[in-house]
Coordinates of C-alpha atoms in Angstrom, one line a residue:
M1109 CA 44.8 102.0 -17.9
K1110 CA 44.8 100.1 -14.6
R1111 CA 41.1 100.7 -14.3
I1112 CA 40.5 99.2 -17.8
L1113 CA 42.6 96.1 -16.9
L1114 CA 40.7 95.7 -13.6
L1115 CA 37.4 95.8 -15.4
L1116 CA 38.6 93.3 -18.0
A1117 CA 39.8 90.9 -15.3
L1118 CA 36.5 91.2 -13.5
A1119 CA 34.6 90.4 -16.7
L1120 CA 36.7 87.4 -17.4
T1121 CA 36.2 86.2 -13.9
M1122 CA 32.4 86.5 -14.3
V1123 CA 32.5 84.5 -17.5
A1124 CA 34.5 81.8 -15.9
C1125 CA 32.1 81.6 -13.0
G1126 CA 29.2 81.5 -15.4
Q1127 CA 30.7 78.6 -17.3
K1128 CA 31.4 76.8 -14.0
E1129 CA 27.8 77.2 -12.9
D1130 CA 26.6 75.9 -16.3
K1131 CA 28.8 72.8 -15.9
Q1132 CA 27.4 72.3 -12.4
G1133 CA 23.9 72.7 -13.7
E1134 CA 24.6 70.1 -16.4
Q1135 CA 26.0 67.7 -13.9
T1136 CA 22.9 68.2 -11.7
E1137 CA 20.7 67.7 -14.7
E1138 CA 22.3 64.3 -15.5
K1139 CA 21.5 63.1 -12.0
K1140 CA 17.8 63.7 -12.4
V1141 CA 15.5 60.9 -13.3
I1142 CA 14.0 61.6 -16.7
I1143 CA 10.6 60.2 -17.4
P1144 CA 10.3 59.5 -21.1
P1145 CA 7.2 61.2 -22.6
G1146 CA 6.2 58.0 -24.4
M1147 CA 6.5 55.7 -21.4
P1148 CA 3.6 53.3 -21.5
V1149 CA 1.5 53.0 -18.4
A1150 CA 0.7 49.6 -17.0
P1151 CA -1.7 47.8 -19.3
T1152 CA -5.3 47.2 -18.3
S1153 CA -5.0 43.6 -19.5
P1154 CA -3.5 41.7 -16.6
T1155 CA -2.2 38.8 -18.5
L1156 CA 1.2 39.4 -20.0
Q1157 CA 2.5 36.0 -21.0
N1158 CA 2.7 34.8 -24.6
T1159 CA 1.3 31.4 -23.8
E1160 CA -2.2 30.1 -24.0
L1161 CA -4.0 28.6 -21.0
T1162 CA -2.7 25.1 -20.6
L1163 CA -5.5 23.8 -18.3
E1164 CA -7.1 20.5 -19.2
P1165 CA -10.8 19.9 -18.4
N1166 CA -11.6 18.2 -15.1
T1167 CA -12.1 14.7 -16.5
S1168 CA -14.1 13.5 -13.5
N1169 CA -16.8 16.1 -14.2
H1170 CA -16.4 16.7 -17.9
D1171 CA -19.2 15.4 -20.2
P1172 CA -17.4 13.7 -23.2
Q1173 CA -20.4 14.6 -25.4
Q1174 CA -19.7 18.4 -24.8
P1175 CA -17.0 20.1 -26.9
V1176 CA -14.2 21.6 -24.9
L1177 CA -13.8 25.3 -25.2
K1178 CA -10.4 26.5 -26.3
I1179 CA -9.5 28.8 -23.4
E1180 CA -7.1 31.6 -24.3
E1181 CA -5.5 33.7 -21.7
G1182 CA -4.3 36.6 -23.7
K1183 CA -1.1 38.1 -25.1
P1184 CA 1.0 41.2 -24.3
L1185 CA -0.3 44.5 -25.4
D1186 CA 1.7 45.9 -28.4
L1187 CA 2.1 49.6 -27.8
S1188 CA 4.5 50.1 -30.7
Q1189 CA 2.1 52.6 -32.4
L1190 CA 2.3 54.8 -29.3
M1191 CA 6.0 54.5 -29.1
G1192 CA 6.6 54.9 -32.8
E1193 CA 8.7 51.8 -32.9
R1194 CA 8.1 48.2 -34.0
K1195 CA 8.8 46.7 -30.6
S1196 CA 6.9 44.2 -28.5
F1197 CA 5.5 45.4 -25.2
G1198 CA 8.2 43.4 -23.3
E1199 CA 11.0 45.0 -25.3
Q1200 CA 9.6 48.4 -24.5
V1201 CA 9.4 47.7 -20.8
T1202 CA 13.0 46.3 -20.9
A1203 CA 14.2 49.5 -22.5
Q1204 CA 12.5 51.6 -19.8
I1205 CA 13.1 49.3 -16.8
D1206 CA 14.9 52.0 -14.8
T1207 CA 11.9 54.3 -15.1
V1208 CA 9.6 51.4 -14.2
R1209 CA 11.7 50.6 -11.1
Y1210 CA 11.8 54.3 -10.1
L1211 CA 8.1 54.8 -10.3
A1212 CA 7.3 51.5 -8.6
N1213 CA 9.6 52.5 -5.7
E1214 CA 7.8 55.9 -5.6
G1215 CA 4.6 54.0 -4.9
N1216 CA 2.9 54.3 -8.3
A1217 CA 0.5 51.3 -8.2
D1218 CA 0.4 50.8 -12.0
Y1219 CA 4.1 50.7 -12.2
Q1220 CA 4.3 48.4 -9.2
Y1221 CA 2.1 46.0 -11.2
L1222 CA 4.3 46.5 -14.3
Y1223 CA 7.5 45.9 -12.3
G1224 CA 5.9 42.7 -11.0
A1225 CA 5.2 41.6 -14.5
S1226 CA 8.8 42.4 -15.4
F1227 CA 10.0 39.9 -12.8
E1228 CA 7.5 37.4 -13.9
N1229 CA 8.5 37.6 -17.5
G1230 CA 12.2 38.6 -17.3
W1231 CA 11.8 42.0 -18.8
G1232 CA 14.9 44.0 -18.0
V1233 CA 15.4 42.0 -14.8
K1234 CA 16.2 38.4 -13.9
E1235 CA 13.1 36.3 -13.9
D1236 CA 11.9 35.9 -10.3
A1237 CA 8.3 34.8 -9.5
K1238 CA 8.7 35.6 -5.7
Q1239 CA 9.7 39.2 -6.6
A1240 CA 6.8 39.3 -9.0
M1241 CA 4.4 38.3 -6.2
T1242 CA 5.9 40.9 -3.9
W1243 CA 5.3 43.7 -6.4
Y1244 CA 1.9 42.5 -7.4
R1245 CA 0.9 42.5 -3.7
K1246 CA 2.1 46.1 -3.3
A1247 CA 0.0 47.1 -6.3
A1248 CA -3.0 45.1 -5.0
D1249 CA -2.7 46.8 -1.6
Q1250 CA -3.5 50.0 -3.5
K1251 CA -6.4 48.3 -5.3
Q1252 CA -4.7 48.1 -8.7
K1253 CA -7.2 45.7 -10.3
A1254 CA -4.9 44.0 -12.8
A1255 CA -2.7 42.9 -9.9
Y1256 CA -5.5 40.8 -8.4
N1257 CA -5.6 38.7 -11.5
A1258 CA -1.9 38.4 -11.8
I1259 CA -1.7 37.0 -8.2
G1260 CA -4.5 34.6 -9.1
N1261 CA -2.4 33.4 -12.1
L1262 CA 0.6 32.7 -9.9
Y1263 CA -1.5 30.6 -7.5
R1264 CA -3.1 28.8 -10.4
T1265 CA 0.2 27.9 -12.0
G1266 CA 2.2 27.4 -8.8
N1267 CA 4.7 29.9 -10.0
G1268 CA 6.7 31.0 -7.0
V1269 CA 4.0 29.7 -4.6
N1270 CA 2.3 26.4 -3.9
T1271 CA -0.4 25.7 -6.4
D1272 CA -3.8 26.5 -4.8
A1273 CA -6.9 26.6 -7.0
K1274 CA -9.1 28.0 -4.3
E1275 CA -6.7 30.8 -3.6
A1276 CA -6.4 31.5 -7.3
L1277 CA -10.2 31.8 -7.6
R1278 CA -10.3 34.1 -4.5
W1279 CA -7.9 36.5 -6.2
Y1280 CA -9.7 36.3 -9.5
R1281 CA -12.9 37.2 -7.7
L1282 CA -11.3 40.2 -6.1
G1283 CA -10.2 41.4 -9.5
A1284 CA -13.6 40.7 -11.0
E1285 CA -15.3 42.7 -8.2
A1286 CA -12.9 45.5 -8.9
G1287 CA -14.0 45.5 -12.6
D1288 CA -11.2 43.8 -14.3
A1289 CA -12.5 41.9 -17.4
Q1290 CA -9.6 39.5 -17.5
A1291 CA -10.3 38.4 -13.9
M1292 CA -13.9 37.9 -14.9
L1293 CA -12.8 35.7 -17.7
N1294 CA -10.7 33.6 -15.3
V1295 CA -13.5 33.3 -12.8
G1296 CA -15.5 31.8 -15.7
N1297 CA -12.6 29.5 -16.5
C1298 CA -12.6 28.2 -12.9
Y1299 CA -16.3 27.4 -13.0
F1300 CA -16.0 25.8 -16.5
Y1301 CA -13.2 23.5 -15.4
G1302 CA -14.2 23.0 -11.8
M1303 CA -11.0 24.6 -10.4
G1304 CA -11.3 25.7 -6.8
T1305 CA -15.1 25.4 -7.0
T1306 CA -17.8 23.1 -8.3
K1307 CA -18.0 22.8 -12.1
N1308 CA -20.9 25.0 -13.4
V1309 CA -21.0 25.7 -17.1
A1310 CA -24.0 28.1 -16.7
E1311 CA -22.1 30.1 -14.1
A1312 CA -19.0 30.2 -16.3
A1313 CA -21.0 31.6 -19.2
Q1314 CA -22.4 34.4 -17.0
W1315 CA -18.8 35.4 -16.0
W1316 CA -17.6 35.2 -19.6
Q1317 CA -20.6 37.4 -20.6
R1318 CA -19.6 40.0 -18.1
A1319 CA -16.0 39.9 -19.4
A1320 CA -17.2 40.2 -22.9
E1321 CA -19.3 43.2 -22.0
G1322 CA -16.0 44.6 -20.6
N1323 CA -14.5 44.3 -24.1
N1324 CA -12.3 41.3 -23.3
I1325 CA -11.7 39.8 -26.8
Y1326 CA -11.0 36.3 -25.5
A1327 CA -14.3 36.3 -23.5
Q1328 CA -16.1 37.5 -26.7
S1329 CA -14.6 34.5 -28.5
Q1330 CA -15.6 32.1 -25.7
M1331 CA -19.2 33.5 -25.7
G1332 CA -19.3 32.7 -29.4
D1333 CA -18.4 29.2 -28.5
C1334 CA -21.1 29.1 -25.8
Y1335 CA -23.8 30.2 -28.3
L1336 CA -22.4 27.9 -31.0
Y1337 CA -22.6 24.8 -28.8
G1338 CA -25.3 25.8 -26.4
L1339 CA -23.0 25.7 -23.4
G1340 CA -24.6 27.5 -20.4
V1341 CA -26.9 29.4 -22.8
E1342 CA -29.5 28.5 -25.4
Q1343 CA -27.8 27.7 -28.7
N1344 CA -28.0 30.6 -31.1
M1345 CA -25.9 30.8 -34.3
G1346 CA -26.7 34.4 -34.9
K1347 CA -25.5 35.5 -31.5
A1348 CA -22.4 33.2 -31.9
A1349 CA -21.6 35.1 -35.1
E1350 CA -22.0 38.5 -33.4
Y1351 CA -19.5 37.6 -30.7
Y1352 CA -17.1 35.9 -33.1
I1353 CA -17.1 39.0 -35.4
K1354 CA -16.0 41.2 -32.5
A1355 CA -13.2 38.8 -31.5
A1356 CA -12.1 38.1 -35.1
D1357 CA -11.8 41.8 -35.8
A1358 CA -9.3 41.8 -32.9
N1359 CA -7.3 38.9 -34.5
V1360 CA -8.4 36.2 -32.1
A1361 CA -7.5 33.1 -34.2
N1362 CA -10.1 30.8 -32.6
A1363 CA -12.9 33.3 -33.4
Q1364 CA -11.6 33.7 -37.0
Y1365 CA -11.7 30.0 -37.5
R1366 CA -15.2 29.5 -36.0
L1367 CA -16.6 32.5 -37.9
G1368 CA -15.0 31.2 -41.1
L1369 CA -16.9 28.0 -40.6
L1370 CA -20.2 29.8 -40.1
Y1371 CA -19.6 31.8 -43.3
Y1372 CA -18.7 28.6 -45.1
Y1373 CA -21.8 26.7 -44.1
G1374 CA -24.1 29.8 -43.9
Q1375 CA -25.0 29.3 -40.2
G1376 CA -26.0 32.5 -38.4
V1377 CA -24.8 34.5 -41.3
E1378 CA -25.3 34.5 -45.1
A1379 CA -23.1 32.0 -46.7
D1380 CA -19.9 33.6 -48.3
R1381 CA -17.1 31.2 -49.0
T1382 CA -14.8 33.9 -50.2
H1383 CA -15.0 35.6 -46.9
A1384 CA -14.8 32.3 -45.2
K1385 CA -11.5 31.5 -46.9
L1386 CA -10.0 34.9 -45.9
L1387 CA -11.0 34.3 -42.2
L1388 CA -9.7 30.8 -42.2
Q1389 CA -6.4 32.0 -43.7
K1390 CA -6.1 34.6 -40.9
A1391 CA -6.8 31.9 -38.4
R1392 CA -4.2 29.7 -39.9
D1393 CA -1.6 32.5 -39.9
G1394 CA -2.6 33.0 -36.2
G1395 CA -1.6 29.5 -35.4
E1396 CA -4.9 27.7 -35.7
K1397 CA -4.0 24.3 -37.1
E1398 CA -7.7 23.2 -37.6
A1399 CA -8.0 26.2 -40.0
Q1400 CA -5.1 24.9 -42.0
D1401 CA -6.6 21.4 -42.1
F1402 CA -10.0 22.8 -43.2
L1403 CA -8.4 25.0 -46.0
E1404 CA -6.4 22.0 -47.4
K1405 CA -9.5 19.8 -47.4
N1406 CA -12.1 22.3 -48.7
F1407 CA -10.2 24.9 -50.8
K1408 CA -8.0 23.2 -53.4

């Protein structure tokens, strides 16, 4: 009997120890940093703000007879399809800011860039342009190409640093040389407006062409403008339409508006006013006021 009681006590002791170990294991597991499987990597598009480029043309060099291109800087990537949620990119970053911070501190260049963008935009952290610059530079030190462009943007806008057009152009060039299409777009913008360099429309068109070949949708829209007006290239309505179609398919409102006009007047494409109306409506819904005006005047 004593032997049976001894064995029973031993068994109970082993169960209790096992439960204790399980609890310790659970506590240890809670302390681990869990990397969510759907966490988005830093986007390849370096511009994350919801605003359009606000630069005005250099009036001292601008030819009033030439139309002014509508320069668009880009919008945040929407990775909601990957995450399975209808959230903006900024909302997703905010929800995962601890993971972003952890990986940035671990030296991951893409997340250092993304952490910098978080400080620039106030995603999950207090907005702080100087902190944004710090993290962008860490990423740039590891040749993260989007970071070069982000630093150029800070110098161009004077956000957290003194405005310096030449320094902005220098960083844009570094990004362009690293193969970043958005940086190529911005180098072209600098040449078009004469920011940090001599105004040169032909040179601007060459940079936008490179960016367009890198599938930058805003550069594709701008190349459509170049061919439409003959800016830096020989005027060619057919080529203008080709570029506008690419950008319009990606919901660039300017391209939808211009392409709608081409279909309305039958320039570079076969006239199709039904299709023109659909494109103009999309452009209007995308915030293109000129499209709204044209619809009210020509489609009653």
